[in-house]
Backbone as JSON, one array per atom type, in Angstrom:
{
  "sequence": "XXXXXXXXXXXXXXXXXXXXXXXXXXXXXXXXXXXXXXXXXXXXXXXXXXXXXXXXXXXXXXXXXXXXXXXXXXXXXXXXXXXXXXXXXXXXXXXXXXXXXXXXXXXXXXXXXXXXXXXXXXXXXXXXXXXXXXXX",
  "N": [[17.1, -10.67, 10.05], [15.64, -10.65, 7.16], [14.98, -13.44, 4.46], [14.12, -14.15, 1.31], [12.66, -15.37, -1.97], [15.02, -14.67, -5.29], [13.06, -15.15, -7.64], [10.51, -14.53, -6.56], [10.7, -11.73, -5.82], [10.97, -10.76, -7.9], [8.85, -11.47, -9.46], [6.6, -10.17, -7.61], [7.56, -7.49, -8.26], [7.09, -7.57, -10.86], [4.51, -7.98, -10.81], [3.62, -5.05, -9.33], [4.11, -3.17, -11.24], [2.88, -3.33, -13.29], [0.32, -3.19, -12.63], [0.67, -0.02, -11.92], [-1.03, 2.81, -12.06], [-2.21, 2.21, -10.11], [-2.07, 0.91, -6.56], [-1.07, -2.81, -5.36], [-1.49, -5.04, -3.26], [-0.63, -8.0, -1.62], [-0.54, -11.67, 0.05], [2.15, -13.51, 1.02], [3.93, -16.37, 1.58], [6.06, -18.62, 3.37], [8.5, -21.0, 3.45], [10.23, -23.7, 4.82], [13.91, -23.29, 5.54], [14.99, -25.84, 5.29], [13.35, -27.58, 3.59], [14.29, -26.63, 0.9], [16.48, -26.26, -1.99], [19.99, -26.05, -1.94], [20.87, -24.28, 0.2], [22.55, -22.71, 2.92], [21.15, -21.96, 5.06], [19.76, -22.55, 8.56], [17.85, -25.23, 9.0], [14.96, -24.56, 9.83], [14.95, -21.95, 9.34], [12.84, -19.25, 8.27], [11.98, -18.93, 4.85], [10.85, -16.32, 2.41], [8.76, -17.47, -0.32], [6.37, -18.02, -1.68], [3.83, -16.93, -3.14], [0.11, -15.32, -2.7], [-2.68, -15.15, -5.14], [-4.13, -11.62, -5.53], [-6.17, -11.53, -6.82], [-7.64, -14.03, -6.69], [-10.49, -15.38, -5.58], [-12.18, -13.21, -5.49], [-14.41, -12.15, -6.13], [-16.59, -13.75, -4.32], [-15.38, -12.49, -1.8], [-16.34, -9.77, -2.43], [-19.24, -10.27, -2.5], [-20.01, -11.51, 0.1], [-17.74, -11.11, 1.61], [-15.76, -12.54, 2.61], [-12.76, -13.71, 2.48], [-11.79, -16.29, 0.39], [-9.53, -16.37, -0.97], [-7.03, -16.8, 0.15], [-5.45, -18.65, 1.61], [-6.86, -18.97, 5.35], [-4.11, -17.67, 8.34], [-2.01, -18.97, 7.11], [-0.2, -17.58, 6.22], [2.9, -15.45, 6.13], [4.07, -13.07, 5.64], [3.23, -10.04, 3.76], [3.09, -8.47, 0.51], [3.45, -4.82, -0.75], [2.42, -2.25, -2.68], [3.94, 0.74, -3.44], [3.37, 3.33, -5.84], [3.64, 5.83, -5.47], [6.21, 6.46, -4.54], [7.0, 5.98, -1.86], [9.06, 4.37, 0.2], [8.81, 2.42, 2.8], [6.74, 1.79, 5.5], [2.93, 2.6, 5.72], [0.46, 4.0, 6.71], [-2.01, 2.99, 5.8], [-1.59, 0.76, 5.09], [-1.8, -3.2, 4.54], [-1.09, -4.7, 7.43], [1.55, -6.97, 8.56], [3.7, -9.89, 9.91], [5.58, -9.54, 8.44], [6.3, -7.12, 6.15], [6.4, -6.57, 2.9], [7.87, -3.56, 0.58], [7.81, -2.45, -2.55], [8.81, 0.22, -5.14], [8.45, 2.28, -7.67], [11.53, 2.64, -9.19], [10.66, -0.25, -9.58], [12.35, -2.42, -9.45], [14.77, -4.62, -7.6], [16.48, -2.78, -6.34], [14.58, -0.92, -5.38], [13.49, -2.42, -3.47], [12.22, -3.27, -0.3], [11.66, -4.79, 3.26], [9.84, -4.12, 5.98], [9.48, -4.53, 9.74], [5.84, -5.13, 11.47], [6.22, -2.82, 12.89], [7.0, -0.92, 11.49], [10.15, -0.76, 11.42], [12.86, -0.74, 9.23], [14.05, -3.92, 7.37], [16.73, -5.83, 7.27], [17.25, -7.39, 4.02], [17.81, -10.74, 2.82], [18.21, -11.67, -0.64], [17.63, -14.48, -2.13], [18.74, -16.9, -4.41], [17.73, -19.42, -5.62], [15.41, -21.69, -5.78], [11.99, -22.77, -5.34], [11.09, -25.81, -4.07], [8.4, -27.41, -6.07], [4.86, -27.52, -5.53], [2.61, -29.72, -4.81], [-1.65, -30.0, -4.86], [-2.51, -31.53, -1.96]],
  "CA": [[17.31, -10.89, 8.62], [14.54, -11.62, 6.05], [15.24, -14.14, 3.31], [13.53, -14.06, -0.02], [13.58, -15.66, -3.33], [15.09, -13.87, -6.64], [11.88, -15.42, -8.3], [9.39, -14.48, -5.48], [10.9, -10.98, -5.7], [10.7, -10.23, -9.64], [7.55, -11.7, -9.62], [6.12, -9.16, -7.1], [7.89, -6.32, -8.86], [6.54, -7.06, -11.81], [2.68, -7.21, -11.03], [3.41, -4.18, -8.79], [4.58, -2.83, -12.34], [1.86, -4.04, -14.41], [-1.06, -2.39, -11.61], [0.51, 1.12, -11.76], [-0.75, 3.6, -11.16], [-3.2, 1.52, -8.62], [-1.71, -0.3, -5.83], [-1.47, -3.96, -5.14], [-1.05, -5.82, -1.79], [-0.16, -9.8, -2.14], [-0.2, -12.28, 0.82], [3.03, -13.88, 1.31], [3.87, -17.34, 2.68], [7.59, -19.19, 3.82], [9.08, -22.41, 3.21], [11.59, -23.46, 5.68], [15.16, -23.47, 4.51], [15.49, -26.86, 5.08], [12.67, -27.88, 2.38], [14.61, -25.82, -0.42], [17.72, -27.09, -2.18], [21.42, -25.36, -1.82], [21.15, -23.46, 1.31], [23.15, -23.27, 4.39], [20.85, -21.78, 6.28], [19.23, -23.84, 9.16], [16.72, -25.98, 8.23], [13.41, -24.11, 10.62], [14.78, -20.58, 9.06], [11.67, -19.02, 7.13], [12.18, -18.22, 3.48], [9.58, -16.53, 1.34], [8.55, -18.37, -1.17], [4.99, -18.12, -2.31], [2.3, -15.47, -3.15], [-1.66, -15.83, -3.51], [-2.86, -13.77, -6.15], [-5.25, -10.72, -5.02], [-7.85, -11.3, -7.02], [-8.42, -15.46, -6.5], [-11.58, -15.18, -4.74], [-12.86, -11.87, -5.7], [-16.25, -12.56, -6.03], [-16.85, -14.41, -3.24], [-15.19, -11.36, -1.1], [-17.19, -8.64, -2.89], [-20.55, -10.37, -2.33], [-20.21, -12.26, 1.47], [-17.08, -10.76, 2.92], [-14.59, -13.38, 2.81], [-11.37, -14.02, 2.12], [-11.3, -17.22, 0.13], [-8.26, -16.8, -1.77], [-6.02, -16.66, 1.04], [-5.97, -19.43, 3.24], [-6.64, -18.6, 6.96], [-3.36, -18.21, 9.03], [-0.85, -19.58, 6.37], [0.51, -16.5, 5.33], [3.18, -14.85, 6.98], [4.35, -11.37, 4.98], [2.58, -8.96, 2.68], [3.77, -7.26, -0.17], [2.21, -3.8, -1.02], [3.28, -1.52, -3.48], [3.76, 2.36, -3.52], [3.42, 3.94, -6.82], [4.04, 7.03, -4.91], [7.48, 6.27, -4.39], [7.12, 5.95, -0.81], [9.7, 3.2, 0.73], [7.65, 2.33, 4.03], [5.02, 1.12, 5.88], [2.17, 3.54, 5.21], [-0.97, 4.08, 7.89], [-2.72, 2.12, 5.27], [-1.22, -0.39, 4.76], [-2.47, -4.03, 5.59], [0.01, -5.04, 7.84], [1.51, -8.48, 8.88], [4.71, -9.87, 10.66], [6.88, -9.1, 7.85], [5.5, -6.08, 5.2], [7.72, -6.27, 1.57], [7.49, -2.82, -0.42], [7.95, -1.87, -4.03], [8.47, 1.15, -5.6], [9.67, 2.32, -9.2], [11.62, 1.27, -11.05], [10.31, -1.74, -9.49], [13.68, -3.22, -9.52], [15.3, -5.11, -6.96], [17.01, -1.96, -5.89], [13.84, -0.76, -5.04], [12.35, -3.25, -2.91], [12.49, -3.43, 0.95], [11.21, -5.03, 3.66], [9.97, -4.06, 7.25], [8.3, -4.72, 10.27], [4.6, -4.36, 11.52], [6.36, -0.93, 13.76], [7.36, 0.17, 10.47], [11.56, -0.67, 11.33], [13.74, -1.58, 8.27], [14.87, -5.1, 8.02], [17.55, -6.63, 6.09], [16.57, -8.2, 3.14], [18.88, -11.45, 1.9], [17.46, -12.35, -2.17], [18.54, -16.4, -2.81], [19.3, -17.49, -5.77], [17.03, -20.87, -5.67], [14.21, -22.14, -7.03], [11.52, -23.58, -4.19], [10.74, -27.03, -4.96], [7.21, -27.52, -6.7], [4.03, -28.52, -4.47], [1.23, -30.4, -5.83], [-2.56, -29.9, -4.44], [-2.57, -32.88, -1.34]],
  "C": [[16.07, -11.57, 8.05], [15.37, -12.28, 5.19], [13.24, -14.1, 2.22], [13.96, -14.87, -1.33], [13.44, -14.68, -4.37], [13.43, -13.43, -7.51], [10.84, -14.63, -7.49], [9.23, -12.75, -6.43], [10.52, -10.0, -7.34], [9.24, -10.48, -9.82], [6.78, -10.65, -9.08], [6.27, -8.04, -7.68], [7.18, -6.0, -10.22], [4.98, -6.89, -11.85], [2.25, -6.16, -10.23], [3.4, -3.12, -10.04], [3.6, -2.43, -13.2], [0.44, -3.38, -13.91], [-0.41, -0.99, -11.81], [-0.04, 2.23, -12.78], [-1.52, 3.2, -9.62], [-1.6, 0.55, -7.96], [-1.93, -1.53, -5.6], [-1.11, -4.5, -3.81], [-1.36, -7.05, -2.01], [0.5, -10.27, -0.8], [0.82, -13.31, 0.41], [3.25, -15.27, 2.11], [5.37, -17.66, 3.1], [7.38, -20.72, 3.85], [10.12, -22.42, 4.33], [13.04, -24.01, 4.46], [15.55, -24.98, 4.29], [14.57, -28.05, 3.83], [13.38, -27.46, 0.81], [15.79, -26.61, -0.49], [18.89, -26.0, -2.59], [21.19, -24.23, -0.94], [21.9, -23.7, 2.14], [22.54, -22.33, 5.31], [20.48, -22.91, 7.16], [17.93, -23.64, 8.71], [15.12, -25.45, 9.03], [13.81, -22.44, 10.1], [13.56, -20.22, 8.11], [11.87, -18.25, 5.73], [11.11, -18.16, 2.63], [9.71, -16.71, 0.12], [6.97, -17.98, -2.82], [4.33, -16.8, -2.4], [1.22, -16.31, -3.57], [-1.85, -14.59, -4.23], [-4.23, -13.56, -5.25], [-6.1, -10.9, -5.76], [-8.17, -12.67, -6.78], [-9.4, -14.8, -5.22], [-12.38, -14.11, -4.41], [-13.62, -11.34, -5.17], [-16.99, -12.94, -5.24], [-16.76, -13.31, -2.08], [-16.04, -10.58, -0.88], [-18.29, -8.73, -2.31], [-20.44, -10.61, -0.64], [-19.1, -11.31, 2.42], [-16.15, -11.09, 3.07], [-14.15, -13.35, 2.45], [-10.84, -15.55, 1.15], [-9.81, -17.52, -0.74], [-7.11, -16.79, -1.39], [-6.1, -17.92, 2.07], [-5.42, -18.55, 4.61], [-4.91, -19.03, 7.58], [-2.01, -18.79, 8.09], [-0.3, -18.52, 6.08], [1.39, -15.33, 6.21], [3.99, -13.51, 6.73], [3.32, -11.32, 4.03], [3.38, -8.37, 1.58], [2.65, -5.91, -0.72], [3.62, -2.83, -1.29], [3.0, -0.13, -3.43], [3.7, 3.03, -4.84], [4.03, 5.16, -6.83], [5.55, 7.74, -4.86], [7.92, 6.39, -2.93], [7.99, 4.45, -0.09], [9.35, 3.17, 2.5], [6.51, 2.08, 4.15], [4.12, 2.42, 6.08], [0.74, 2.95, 6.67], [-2.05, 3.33, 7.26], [-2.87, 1.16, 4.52], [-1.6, -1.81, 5.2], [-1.5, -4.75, 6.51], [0.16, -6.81, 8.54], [2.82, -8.21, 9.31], [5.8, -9.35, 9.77], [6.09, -7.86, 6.85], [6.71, -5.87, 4.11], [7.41, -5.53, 0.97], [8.6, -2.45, -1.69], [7.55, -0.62, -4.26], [9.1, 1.51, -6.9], [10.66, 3.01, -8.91], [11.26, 0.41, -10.95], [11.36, -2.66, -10.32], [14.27, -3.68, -7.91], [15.84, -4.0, -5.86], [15.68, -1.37, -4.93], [12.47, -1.11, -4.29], [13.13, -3.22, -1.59], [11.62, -4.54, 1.93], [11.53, -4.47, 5.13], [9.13, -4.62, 8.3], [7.49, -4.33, 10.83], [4.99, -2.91, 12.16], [6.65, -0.02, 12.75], [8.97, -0.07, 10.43], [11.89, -1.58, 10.35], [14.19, -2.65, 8.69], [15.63, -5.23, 6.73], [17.08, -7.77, 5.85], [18.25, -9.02, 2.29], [17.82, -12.17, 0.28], [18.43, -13.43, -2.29], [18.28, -16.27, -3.94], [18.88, -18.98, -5.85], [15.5, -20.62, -5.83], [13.58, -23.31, -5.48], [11.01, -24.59, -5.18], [8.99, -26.97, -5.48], [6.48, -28.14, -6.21], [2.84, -28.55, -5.37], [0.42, -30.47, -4.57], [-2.27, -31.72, -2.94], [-3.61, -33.86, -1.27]]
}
């Protein structure tokens, strides 16, 4: 079972939305459940939470190579969108432990998640709101 939030999930849909007919792919991070407020999962389950936006660090990419707008290692799904209307992991896709796709209507209905072999997983959408982290 994946977990997800509502928010996470609309959010993705809509700048998969907002890019078509281009694709977007958006690193993914997790909160554990026991950081969030009104769950009963257990408290080390991983719920995603976060996205980095694809373009922070563009420029930096373009010219050198790197990745700065992702931190190293923190990020543990992808989302990447099909325009196509393909529901699946695609041969060119960038893949990670979890892979979340969108396709239109880019609605809820139309969002999955699987993993890196490509096998469907069940997807649970919460209904909470991750708490708010400030720079440390």
């Amino acid at each position: 079972m994946v977990y997800v939030t509502r928010g996470l999930v609309e959010t993705l849909l809509r700048l998969a939305s907002e890019a078509e007919p281009d694709d977007v792919t958006i690193s993914l991070a997790v909160t554990p459940a026991g950081e969030l407020p009104d769950t009963d999962l257990p408290d080390e389950t991983p719920v995603f939470t976060d996205f980095y936006l694809p373009s922070a660090g563009a420029s930096v990419k373009a010219v050198f190579g790197v990745d700065l707008g992702t931190p190293a290692g923190q990020t543990q799904g992808r989302f990447v969108s099909h325009p196509e209307g393909y529901m699946g992991v695609s041969k060119t896709d960038d893949l990670h432990e979890v892979i979340f796709v969108g396709i239109p209507p880019w609605d809820i209905d139309a969002f999955g998640a699987f993993d890196r072999a490509g096998q469907a997983q069940d997807v649970t959408i919460l209904d909470i709101e991750p708490p708010e982290k400030y720079p440390q």
